[in-house]
Coordinates of C-alpha atoms in Angstrom, one line a residue:
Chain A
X797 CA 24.1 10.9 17.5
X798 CA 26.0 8.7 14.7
X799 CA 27.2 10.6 12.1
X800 CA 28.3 9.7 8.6
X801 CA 32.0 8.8 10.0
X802 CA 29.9 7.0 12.9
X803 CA 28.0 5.1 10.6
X804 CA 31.4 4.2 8.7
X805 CA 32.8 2.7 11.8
X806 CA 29.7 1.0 12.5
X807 CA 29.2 -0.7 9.5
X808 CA 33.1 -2.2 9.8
X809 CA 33.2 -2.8 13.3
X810 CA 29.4 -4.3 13.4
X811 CA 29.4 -5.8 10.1
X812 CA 30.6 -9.4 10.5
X813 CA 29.4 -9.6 13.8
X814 CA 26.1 -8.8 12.7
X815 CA 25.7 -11.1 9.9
X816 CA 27.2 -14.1 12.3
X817 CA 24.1 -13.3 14.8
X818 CA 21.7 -13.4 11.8
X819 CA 23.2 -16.3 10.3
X820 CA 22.7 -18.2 13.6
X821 CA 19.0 -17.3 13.6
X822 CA 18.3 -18.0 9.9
X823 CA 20.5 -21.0 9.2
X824 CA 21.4 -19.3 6.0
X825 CA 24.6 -16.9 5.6
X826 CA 23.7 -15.8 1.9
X827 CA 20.2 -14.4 3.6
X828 CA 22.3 -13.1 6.9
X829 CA 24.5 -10.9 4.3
X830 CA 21.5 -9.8 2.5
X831 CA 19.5 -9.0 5.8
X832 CA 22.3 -7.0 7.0
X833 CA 23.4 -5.3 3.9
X834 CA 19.6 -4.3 3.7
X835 CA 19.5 -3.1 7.0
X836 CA 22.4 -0.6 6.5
X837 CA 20.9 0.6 3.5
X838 CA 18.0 1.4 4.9
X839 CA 20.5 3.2 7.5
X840 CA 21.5 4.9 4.9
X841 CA 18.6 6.4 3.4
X842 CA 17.2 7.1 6.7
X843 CA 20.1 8.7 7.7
X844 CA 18.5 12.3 9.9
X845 CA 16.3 9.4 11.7
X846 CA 19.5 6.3 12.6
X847 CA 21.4 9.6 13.8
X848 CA 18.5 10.3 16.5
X849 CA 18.7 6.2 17.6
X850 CA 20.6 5.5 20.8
X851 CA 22.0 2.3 20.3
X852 CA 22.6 2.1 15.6
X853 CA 23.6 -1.4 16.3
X854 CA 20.6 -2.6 18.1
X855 CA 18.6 -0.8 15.3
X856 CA 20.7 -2.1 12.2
X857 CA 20.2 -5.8 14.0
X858 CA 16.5 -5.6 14.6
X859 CA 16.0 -4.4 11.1
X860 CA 18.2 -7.0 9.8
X861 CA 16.4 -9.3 11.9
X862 CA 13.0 -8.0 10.8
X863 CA 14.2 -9.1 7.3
X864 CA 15.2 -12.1 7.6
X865 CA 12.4 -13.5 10.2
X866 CA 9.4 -16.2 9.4
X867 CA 10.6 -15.9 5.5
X868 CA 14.2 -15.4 5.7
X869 CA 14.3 -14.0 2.6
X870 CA 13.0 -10.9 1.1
X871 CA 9.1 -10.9 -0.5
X872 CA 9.2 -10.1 -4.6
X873 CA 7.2 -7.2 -3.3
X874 CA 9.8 -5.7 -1.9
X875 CA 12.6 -7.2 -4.5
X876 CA 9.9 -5.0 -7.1
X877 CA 10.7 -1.4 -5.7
X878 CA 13.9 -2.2 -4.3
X879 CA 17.9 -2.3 -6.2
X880 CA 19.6 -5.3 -5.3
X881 CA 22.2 -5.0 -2.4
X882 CA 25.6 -5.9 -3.6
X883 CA 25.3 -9.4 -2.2
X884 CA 28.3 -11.7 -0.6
X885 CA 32.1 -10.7 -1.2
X886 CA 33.5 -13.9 -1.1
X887 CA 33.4 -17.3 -0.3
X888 CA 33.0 -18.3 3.3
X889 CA 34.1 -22.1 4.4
X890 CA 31.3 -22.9 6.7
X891 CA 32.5 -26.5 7.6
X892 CA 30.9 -29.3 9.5
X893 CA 31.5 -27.6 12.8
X894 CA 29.4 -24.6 11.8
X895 CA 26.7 -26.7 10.6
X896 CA 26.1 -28.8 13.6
X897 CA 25.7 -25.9 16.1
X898 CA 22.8 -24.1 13.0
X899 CA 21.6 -27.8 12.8
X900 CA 21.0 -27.8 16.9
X901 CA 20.0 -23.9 16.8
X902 CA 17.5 -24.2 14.0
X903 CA 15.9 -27.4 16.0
X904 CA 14.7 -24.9 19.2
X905 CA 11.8 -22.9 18.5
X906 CA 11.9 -19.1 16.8
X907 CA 11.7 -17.1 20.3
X908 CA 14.6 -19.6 22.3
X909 CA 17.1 -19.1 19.1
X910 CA 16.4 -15.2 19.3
X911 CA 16.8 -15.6 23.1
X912 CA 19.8 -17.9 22.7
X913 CA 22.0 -15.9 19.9
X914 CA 20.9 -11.9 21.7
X915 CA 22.2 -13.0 24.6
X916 CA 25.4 -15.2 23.6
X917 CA 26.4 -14.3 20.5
X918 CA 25.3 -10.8 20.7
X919 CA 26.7 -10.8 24.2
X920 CA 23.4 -8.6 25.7
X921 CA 22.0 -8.6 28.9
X922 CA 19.3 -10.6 29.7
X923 CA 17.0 -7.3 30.2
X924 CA 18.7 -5.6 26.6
X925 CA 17.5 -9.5 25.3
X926 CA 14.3 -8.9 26.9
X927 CA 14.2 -4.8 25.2
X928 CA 15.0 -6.1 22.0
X929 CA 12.3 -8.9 21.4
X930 CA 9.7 -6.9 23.0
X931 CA 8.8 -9.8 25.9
X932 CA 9.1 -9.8 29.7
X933 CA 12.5 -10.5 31.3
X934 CA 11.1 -13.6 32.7
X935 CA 10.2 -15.0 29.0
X936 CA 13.8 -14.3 27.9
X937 CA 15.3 -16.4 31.2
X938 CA 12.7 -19.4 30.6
X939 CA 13.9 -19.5 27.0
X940 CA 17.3 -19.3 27.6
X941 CA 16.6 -22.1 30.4
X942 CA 14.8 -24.1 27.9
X943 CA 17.3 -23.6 25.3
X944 CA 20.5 -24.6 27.0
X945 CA 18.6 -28.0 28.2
X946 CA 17.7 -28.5 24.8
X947 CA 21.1 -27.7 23.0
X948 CA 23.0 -29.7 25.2
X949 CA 20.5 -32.9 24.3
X950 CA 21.2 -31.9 20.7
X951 CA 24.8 -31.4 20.9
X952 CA 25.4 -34.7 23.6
X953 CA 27.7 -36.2 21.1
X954 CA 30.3 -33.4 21.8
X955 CA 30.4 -33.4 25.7
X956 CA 32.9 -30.4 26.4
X957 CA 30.3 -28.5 24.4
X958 CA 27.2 -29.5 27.1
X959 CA 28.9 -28.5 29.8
X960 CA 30.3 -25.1 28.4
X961 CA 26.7 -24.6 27.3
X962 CA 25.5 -25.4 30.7
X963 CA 28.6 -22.9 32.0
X964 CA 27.9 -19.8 29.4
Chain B
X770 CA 36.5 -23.7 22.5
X771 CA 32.7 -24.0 22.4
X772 CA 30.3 -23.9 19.6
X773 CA 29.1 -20.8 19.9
X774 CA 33.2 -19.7 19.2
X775 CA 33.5 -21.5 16.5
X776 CA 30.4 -19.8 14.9
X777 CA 31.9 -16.1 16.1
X778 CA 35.1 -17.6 13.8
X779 CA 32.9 -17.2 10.8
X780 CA 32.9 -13.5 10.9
X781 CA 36.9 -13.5 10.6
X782 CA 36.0 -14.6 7.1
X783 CA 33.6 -12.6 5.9
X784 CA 34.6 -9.8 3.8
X785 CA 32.4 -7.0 4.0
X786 CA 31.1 -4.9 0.6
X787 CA 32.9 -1.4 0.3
X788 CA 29.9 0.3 2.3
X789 CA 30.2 3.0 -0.5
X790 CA 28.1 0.2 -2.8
X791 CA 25.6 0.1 -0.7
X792 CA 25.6 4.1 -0.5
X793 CA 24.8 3.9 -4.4
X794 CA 22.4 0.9 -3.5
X795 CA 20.8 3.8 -1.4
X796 CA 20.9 6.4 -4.1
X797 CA 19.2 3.8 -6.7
X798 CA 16.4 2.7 -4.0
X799 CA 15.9 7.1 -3.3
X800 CA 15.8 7.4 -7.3
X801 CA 13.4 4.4 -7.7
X802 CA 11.4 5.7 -5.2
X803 CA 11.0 9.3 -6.6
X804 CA 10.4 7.4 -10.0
X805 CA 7.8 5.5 -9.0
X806 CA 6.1 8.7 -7.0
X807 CA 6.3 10.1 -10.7
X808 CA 4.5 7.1 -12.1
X809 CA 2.1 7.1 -9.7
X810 CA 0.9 10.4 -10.0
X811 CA 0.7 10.2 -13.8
X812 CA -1.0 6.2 -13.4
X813 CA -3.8 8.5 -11.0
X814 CA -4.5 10.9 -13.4
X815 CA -4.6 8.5 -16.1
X816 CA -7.2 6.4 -14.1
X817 CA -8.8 9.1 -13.0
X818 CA -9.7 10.6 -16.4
X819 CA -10.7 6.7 -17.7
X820 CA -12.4 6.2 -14.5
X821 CA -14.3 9.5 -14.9
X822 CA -14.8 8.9 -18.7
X823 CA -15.7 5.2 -18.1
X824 CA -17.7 5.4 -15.3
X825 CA -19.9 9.1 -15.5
X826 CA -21.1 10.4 -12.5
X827 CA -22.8 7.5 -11.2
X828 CA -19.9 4.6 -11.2
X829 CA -21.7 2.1 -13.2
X830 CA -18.5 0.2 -13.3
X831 CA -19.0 -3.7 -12.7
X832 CA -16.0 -5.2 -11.3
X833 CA -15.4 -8.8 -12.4
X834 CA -14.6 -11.9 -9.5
X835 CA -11.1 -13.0 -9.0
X836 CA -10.8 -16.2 -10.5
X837 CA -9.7 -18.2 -7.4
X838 CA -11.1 -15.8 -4.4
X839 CA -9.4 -16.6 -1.0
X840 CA -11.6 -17.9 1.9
X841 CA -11.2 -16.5 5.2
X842 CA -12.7 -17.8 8.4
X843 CA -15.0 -16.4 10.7
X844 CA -12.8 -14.0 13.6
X845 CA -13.5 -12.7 17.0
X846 CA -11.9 -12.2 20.2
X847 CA -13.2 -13.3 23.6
X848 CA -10.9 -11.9 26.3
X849 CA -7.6 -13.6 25.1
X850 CA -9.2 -16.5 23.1
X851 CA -9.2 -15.6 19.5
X852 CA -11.6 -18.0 17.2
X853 CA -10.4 -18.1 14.2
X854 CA -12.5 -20.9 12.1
X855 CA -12.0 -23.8 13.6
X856 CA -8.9 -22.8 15.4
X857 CA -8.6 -21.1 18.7
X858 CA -5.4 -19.5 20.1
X859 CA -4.9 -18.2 23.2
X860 CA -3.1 -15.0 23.7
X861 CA -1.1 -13.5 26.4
X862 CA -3.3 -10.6 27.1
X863 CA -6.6 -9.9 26.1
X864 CA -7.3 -8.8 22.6
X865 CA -8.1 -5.3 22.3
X866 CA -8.2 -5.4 18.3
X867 CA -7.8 -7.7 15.9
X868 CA -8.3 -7.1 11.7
X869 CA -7.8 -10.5 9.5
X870 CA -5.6 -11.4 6.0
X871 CA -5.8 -14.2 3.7
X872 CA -2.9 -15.8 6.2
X873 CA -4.5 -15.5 9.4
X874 CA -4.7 -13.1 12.5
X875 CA -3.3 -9.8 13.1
X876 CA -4.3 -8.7 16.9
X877 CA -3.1 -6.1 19.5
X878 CA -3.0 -6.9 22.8
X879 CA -3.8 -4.8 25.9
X880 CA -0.1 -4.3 26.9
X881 CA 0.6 -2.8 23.5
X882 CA 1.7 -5.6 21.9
X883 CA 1.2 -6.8 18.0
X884 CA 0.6 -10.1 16.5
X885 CA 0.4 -12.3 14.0
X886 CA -1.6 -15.8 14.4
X887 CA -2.0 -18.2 11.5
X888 CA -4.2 -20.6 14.2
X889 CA -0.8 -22.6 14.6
X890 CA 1.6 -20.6 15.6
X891 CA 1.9 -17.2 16.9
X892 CA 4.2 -14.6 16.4
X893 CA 4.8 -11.2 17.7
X894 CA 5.2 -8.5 15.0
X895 CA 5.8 -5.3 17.0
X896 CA 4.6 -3.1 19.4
X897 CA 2.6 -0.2 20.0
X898 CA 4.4 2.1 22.2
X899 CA 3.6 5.2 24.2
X900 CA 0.9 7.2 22.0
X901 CA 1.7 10.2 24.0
X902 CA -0.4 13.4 24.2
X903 CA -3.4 14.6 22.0
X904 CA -4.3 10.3 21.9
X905 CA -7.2 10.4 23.6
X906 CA -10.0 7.6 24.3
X907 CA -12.4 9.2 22.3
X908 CA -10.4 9.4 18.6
X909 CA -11.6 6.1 17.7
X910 CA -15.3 7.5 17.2
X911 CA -14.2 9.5 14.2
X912 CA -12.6 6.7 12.1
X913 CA -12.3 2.8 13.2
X914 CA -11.6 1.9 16.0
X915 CA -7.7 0.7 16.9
X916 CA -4.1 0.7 15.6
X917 CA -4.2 -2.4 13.4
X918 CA -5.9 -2.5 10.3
X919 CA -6.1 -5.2 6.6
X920 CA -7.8 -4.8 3.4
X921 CA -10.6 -7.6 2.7
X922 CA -8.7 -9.3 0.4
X923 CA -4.6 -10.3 0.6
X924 CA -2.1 -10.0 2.8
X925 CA -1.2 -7.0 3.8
X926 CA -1.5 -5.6 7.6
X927 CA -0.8 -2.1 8.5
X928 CA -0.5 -0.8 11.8
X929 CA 1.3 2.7 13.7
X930 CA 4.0 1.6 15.8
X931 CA 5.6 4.7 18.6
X932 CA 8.9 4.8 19.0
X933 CA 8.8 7.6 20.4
X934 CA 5.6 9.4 22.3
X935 CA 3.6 11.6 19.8
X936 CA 6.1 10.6 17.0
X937 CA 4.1 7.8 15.1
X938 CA 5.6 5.2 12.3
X939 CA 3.4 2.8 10.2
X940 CA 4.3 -0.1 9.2
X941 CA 3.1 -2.3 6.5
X942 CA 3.6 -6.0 6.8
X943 CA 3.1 -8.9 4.3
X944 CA 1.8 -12.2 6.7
X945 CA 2.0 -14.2 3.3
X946 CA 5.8 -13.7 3.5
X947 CA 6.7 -12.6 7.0
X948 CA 8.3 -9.8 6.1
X949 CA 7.9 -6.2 6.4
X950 CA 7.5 -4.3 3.1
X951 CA 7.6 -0.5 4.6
X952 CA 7.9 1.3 7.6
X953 CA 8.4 5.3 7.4
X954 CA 7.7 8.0 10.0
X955 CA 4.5 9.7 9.8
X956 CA 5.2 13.1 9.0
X957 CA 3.5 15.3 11.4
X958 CA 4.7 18.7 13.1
X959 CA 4.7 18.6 17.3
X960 CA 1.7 18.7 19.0
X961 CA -0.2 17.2 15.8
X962 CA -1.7 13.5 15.5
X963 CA -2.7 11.1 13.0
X964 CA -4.7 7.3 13.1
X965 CA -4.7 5.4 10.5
X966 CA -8.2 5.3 8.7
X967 CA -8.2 2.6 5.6
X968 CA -6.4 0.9 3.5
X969 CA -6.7 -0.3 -0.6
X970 CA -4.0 -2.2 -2.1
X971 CA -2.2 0.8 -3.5
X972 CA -2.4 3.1 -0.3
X973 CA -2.7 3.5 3.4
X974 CA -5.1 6.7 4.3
X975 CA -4.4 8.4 7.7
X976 CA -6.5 10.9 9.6
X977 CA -4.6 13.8 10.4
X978 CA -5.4 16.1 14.3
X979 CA -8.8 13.4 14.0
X980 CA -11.4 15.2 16.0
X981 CA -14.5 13.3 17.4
X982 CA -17.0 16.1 16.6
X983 CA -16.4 15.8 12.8
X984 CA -17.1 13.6 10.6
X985 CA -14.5 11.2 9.3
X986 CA -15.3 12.9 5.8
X987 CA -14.7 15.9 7.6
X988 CA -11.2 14.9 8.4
X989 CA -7.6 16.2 7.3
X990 CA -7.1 13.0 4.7
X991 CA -3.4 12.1 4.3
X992 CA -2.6 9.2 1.5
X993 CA 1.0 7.1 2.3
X994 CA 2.3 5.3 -0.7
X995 CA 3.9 2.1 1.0
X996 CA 5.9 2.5 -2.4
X997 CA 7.4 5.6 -2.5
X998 CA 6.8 6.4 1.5
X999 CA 5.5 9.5 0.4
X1000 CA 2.7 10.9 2.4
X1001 CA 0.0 13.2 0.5
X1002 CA -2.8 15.6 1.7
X1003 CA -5.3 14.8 0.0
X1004 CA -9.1 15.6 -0.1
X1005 CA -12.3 13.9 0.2
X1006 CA -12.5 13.7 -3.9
X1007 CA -9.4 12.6 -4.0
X1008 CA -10.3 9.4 -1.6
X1009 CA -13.6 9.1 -3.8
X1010 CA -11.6 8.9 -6.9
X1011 CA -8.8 6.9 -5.3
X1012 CA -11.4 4.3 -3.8
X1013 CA -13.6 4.1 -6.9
X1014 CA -10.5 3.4 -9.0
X1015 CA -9.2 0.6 -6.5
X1016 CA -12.5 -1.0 -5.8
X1017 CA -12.3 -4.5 -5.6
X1018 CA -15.0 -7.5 -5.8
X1019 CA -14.9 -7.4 -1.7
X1020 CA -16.5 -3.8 -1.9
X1021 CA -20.2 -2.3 -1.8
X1022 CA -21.2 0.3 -3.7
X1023 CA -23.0 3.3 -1.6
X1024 CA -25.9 6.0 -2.5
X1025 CA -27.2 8.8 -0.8
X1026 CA -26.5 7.8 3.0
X1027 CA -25.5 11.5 3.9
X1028 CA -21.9 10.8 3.7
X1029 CA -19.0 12.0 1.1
X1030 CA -20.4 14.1 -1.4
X1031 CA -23.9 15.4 -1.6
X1032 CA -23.6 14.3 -5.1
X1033 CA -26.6 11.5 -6.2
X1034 CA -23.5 9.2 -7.3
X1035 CA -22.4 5.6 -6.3
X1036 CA -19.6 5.6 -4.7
X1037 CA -17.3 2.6 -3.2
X1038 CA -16.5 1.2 -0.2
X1039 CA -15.4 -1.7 1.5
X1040 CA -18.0 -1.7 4.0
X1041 CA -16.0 -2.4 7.2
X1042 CA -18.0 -0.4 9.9
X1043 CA -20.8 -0.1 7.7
X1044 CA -24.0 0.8 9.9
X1045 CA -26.7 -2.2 9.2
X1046 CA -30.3 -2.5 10.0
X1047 CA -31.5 -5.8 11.5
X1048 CA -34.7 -7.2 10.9
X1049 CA -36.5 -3.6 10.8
X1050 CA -39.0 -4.8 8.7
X1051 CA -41.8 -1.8 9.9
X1052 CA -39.4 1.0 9.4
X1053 CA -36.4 2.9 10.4
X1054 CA -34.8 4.3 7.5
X1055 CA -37.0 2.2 5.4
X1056 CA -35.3 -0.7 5.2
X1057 CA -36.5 -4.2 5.3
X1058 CA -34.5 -7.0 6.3
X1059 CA -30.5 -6.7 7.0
X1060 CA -29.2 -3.9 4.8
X1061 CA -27.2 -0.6 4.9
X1062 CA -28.6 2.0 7.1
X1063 CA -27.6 5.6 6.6
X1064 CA -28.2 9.4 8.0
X1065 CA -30.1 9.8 4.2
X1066 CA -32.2 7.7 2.4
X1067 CA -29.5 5.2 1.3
X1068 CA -29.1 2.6 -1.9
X1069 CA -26.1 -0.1 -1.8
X1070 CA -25.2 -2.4 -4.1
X1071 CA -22.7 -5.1 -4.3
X1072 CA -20.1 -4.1 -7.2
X1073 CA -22.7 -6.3 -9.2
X1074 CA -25.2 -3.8 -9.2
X1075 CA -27.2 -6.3 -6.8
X1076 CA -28.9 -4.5 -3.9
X1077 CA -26.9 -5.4 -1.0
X1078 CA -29.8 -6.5 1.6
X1079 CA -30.5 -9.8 2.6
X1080 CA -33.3 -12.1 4.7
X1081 CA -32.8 -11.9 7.9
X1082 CA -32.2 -15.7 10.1
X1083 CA -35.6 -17.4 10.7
X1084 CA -36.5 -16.6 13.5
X1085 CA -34.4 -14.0 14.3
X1086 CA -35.8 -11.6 17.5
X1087 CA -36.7 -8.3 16.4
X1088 CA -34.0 -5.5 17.5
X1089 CA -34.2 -1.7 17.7
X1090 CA -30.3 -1.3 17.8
X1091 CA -27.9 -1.4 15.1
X1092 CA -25.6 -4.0 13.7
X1093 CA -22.4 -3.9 11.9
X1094 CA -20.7 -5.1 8.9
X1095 CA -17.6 -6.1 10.2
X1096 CA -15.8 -8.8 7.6
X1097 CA -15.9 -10.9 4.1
X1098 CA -15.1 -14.2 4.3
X1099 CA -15.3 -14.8 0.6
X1100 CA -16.4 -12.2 -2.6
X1101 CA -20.0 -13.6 -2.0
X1102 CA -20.5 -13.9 1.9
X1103 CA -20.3 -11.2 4.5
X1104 CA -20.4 -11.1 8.2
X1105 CA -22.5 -8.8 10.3
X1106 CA -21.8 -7.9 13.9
X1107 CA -25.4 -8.1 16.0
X1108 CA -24.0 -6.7 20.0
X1109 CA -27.6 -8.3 21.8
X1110 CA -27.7 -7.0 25.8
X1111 CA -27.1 -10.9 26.2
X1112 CA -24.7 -12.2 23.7
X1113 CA -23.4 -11.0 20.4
X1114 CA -24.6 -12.3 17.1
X1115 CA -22.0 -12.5 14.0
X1116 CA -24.3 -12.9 11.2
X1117 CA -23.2 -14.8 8.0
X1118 CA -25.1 -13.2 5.0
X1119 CA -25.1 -14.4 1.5
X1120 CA -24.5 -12.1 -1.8
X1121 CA -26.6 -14.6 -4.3
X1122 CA -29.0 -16.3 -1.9
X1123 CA -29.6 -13.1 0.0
X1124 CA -29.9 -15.1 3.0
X1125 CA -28.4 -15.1 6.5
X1126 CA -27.5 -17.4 9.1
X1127 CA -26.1 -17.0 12.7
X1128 CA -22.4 -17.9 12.3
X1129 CA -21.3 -17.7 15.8
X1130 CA -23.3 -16.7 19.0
X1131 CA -20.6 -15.1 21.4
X1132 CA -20.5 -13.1 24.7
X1133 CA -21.0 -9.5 25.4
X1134 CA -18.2 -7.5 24.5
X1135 CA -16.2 -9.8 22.3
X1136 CA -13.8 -8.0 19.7
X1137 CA -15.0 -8.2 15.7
X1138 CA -12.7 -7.8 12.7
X1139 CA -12.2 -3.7 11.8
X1140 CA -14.7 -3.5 14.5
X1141 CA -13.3 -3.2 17.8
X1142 CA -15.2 -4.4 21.2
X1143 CA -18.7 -5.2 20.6
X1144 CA -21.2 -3.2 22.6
X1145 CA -25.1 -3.6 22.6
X1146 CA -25.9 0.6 21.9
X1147 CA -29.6 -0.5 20.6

């Protein structure tokens, strides 16, 4: 069960991982640091319930991901009860490299990018993949499938990158 | 180095906040929340009192139309074909509920799973889990029937979600954003259940330990504020108040039917479930044409004061059964469920014109907005 020094290494250990997964999903970091922020402070306030939850990082991601999903940023309903989060620390140089592989993620469809960042950025099994997003194990292998074909059509111009696609 | 490492280089340069600011973030959300519970309270007794002294016993309140009213489209279910409109979307698994917002389709599927269709695209939202013991198959008969329930106007859907069997959360989702505005854990001790029962746009009401033998007036009432998360016992005055103050244009006023207080008052509802004769022109319960049935002699009214009763279709067969009011498409036209032992009838019915048409002729057995499966009981 997490406690509150859990919950401390959690959020520094998780933290940037986290909003690097999100960020892959939603195409936009400010919204990635918000979802994730969000998440732990809902953490937070629900602290007797996180400390009952097996795995607080898969919990604090599908909350975070919950957030940021079909709008990617929060409703005005929710802004109207809610303080702000304390929003980005700092810059963050996302450079052309960075935006090519959002560009070719944000190009496959909602349910292969899940598929495609759970289970290569967030390093999960296909089956913890399958757990997370609530479909068949199949589903999560035919998106992947589909996925890898499709990112190596969109990142062609790089070659080494098809193949190490093809290879991950 | 591949893409994907390049992206995982990111994270080396962002700086986390000092998770003690988002402790106070925390603090101030707790604060805002107990704040708001305060204003809430106050805002109900205020209303309450001007409702009360507005109003009188008998809820003569007219409630004026929304300047642009939303248009929704005519729902069911068949199997795993939802018709939505115009559109149809095919679903995984057959549909076992579905409820509708201004956006387009919440549904449930048999394997537990819950959705969100706009007629294009398809999204799951969550899913229902293990119930667990004390669920049985007969709770629905004391409230409506299903997990999954939206007001008739907006776009809010609500549904219970189990993480855990016996250990319900509910959830309330905006489909005009896409994101989820509340989810808290219903506060029950072991061995005890709730279902969600209704919904306005200030509050979800749950049924607490429902129990088919009684009357869903009957029930152990429990209002959640989506605001505050706070969960409230609450009586069957309190709903009465609470609905009358809420009302909106989408809502039918209700006299004498044998249900909520014995009083001889109007009260509101929303009319989702309502009971409706069907072309009974020679008798039962008096009514003519397709109107409100009740255990009492019953009155309804649109919140116009207009009686709510309409001309049956030309030519419609004479029925003994029942039919159903089951969703508003628009603050003037209603849809009525008509289960036939052949097919089902959904009946589109007219506020001004008080007239009706057949909207859709479907199968036996399809599944209706805030309805459930369709079943021919006449």
């Amino acid at each position: 069960m997490p406690t509150a020094m859990d919950l401390d290494e959690l959020y520094h250990a998780s933290y940037r991982r986290l909003v690097v997964q999100i960020y892959a999903i939603c195409g936009d970091l400010a919204a990635a640091e918000d979802a994730v922020q969000d998440a732990f402070v809902t953490a937070l306030r629900k602290e007797s319930q996180f400390a009952r939850v097996s795995n607080p990082e898969a919990w604090v991601r599908t909350v975070a991901l919950n957030g940021v999903r079909h709008g990617w940023r929060h409703a005005s309903v929710v802004r109207r009860y809610q303080a702000k989060v304390p929003g980005p620390q700092g810059s963050v140089d996302v450079g052309p490299e960075h935006v090519a592989i959002v560009a070719a993620l944000e190009e496959l469809d909602a349910g292969q990018r899940e598929a495609v960042v759970l289970h290569y950025l967030a390093d999960l099994a296909v089956a913890d993949v399958a757990a997370q997003l609530g479909v068949p194990e199949g589903t999560v292998k035919s998106r992947l499938a589909r996925a890898r074909d499709r990112l190596a059509d969109l990142l062609d111009d790089t070659g080494d990158d098809k193949e190490e696609l093809r290879h991950v | 180095m591949s893409e994907l490492d390049v992206l995982r280089r990111i994270g080396d340069q962002i700086v986390p906040p000092p998770l003690e600011a988002l402790r106070e973030t925390a603090r101030r959300r707790d604060r805002r929340a107990r704040v708001a519970t305060s204003l809430a309270v106050a805002a109900i007794v205020v209303a309450t009192a001007a409702t009360t002294a507005y109003l009188g016993r008998d809820s003569d309140r007219r409630i004026e139309p929304a300047p642009a009213p939303t248009v929704r489209l005519l729902t069911y279910a068949d199997a795993s074909t939802i018709h939505f409109g115009e559109h149809t979307v095919e679903a995984d698994a057959p549909v076992v509920e579905l409820d509708v917002t201004d956006d387009g389709v919440g549904f449930r599927t048999d394997d537990g799973r819950i959705w969100f269709t706009d007629g294009s695209t398809t999204d799951q939202l969550g899913a229902l889990g293990e119930t667990g013991p004390g669920y049985g198959d007969t709770w629905p008969l004391t409230s409506r029937p299903g997990w999954l329930l939206s007001p008739n106007a907006g776009s809010r859907l609500v549904w219970f979600e189990f993480p855990a069997p016996g250990e319900p959360e509910v959830v309330v989702y905006d489909t005009d954003t896409g994101q989820e505005v509340a989810r808290d854990t219903v506060a029950l001790q072991p061995g005890h259940t709730a279902v969600p029962a209704l919904l306005s746009d200030r509050f979800v009401y749950l049924i607490k330990d429902p129990n088919p033998e009684e009357m869903p007036e009957d029930q152990a009432l429990v209002r959640y504020d989506p605001a505050t998360g706070e969960q409230t016992r609450i009586t069957e005055q309190d709903l009465i108040r609470d609905l009358d103050a809420d009302a909106a244009v989408r809502s039918i006023r209700l006299k004498g039917d044998g249900r909520w207080d014995s009083s001889d008052a109007f009260h509101y509802s929303d009319g989702m479930g309502q009971q409706m004769a069907l072309n009974l022109r020679n008798g039962v319960a008096g009514v003519d044409g397709v109107a409100p049935v009740g255990s009492g002699d019953m009155r309804a009214e649109d919140v116009s004061g207009r009686t709510f009763a309409f001309e049956p279709p030309q030519d419609y067969p004479d029925k003994t059964g029942v039919a159903w009011l089951v969703q508003w498409l628009d603050d003037q036209t209603v849809v009525v469920l008509s289960p036939l032992p052949q097919r089902t009838d959904l009946i589109v019915c007219h506020l001004e014109s008080k007239t009706c048409g057949v909207g859709a002729s479907a199968p036996t057995g399809i599944v209706a907005p805030d309805f459930g499966k369709s079943e021919s009981i006449g």
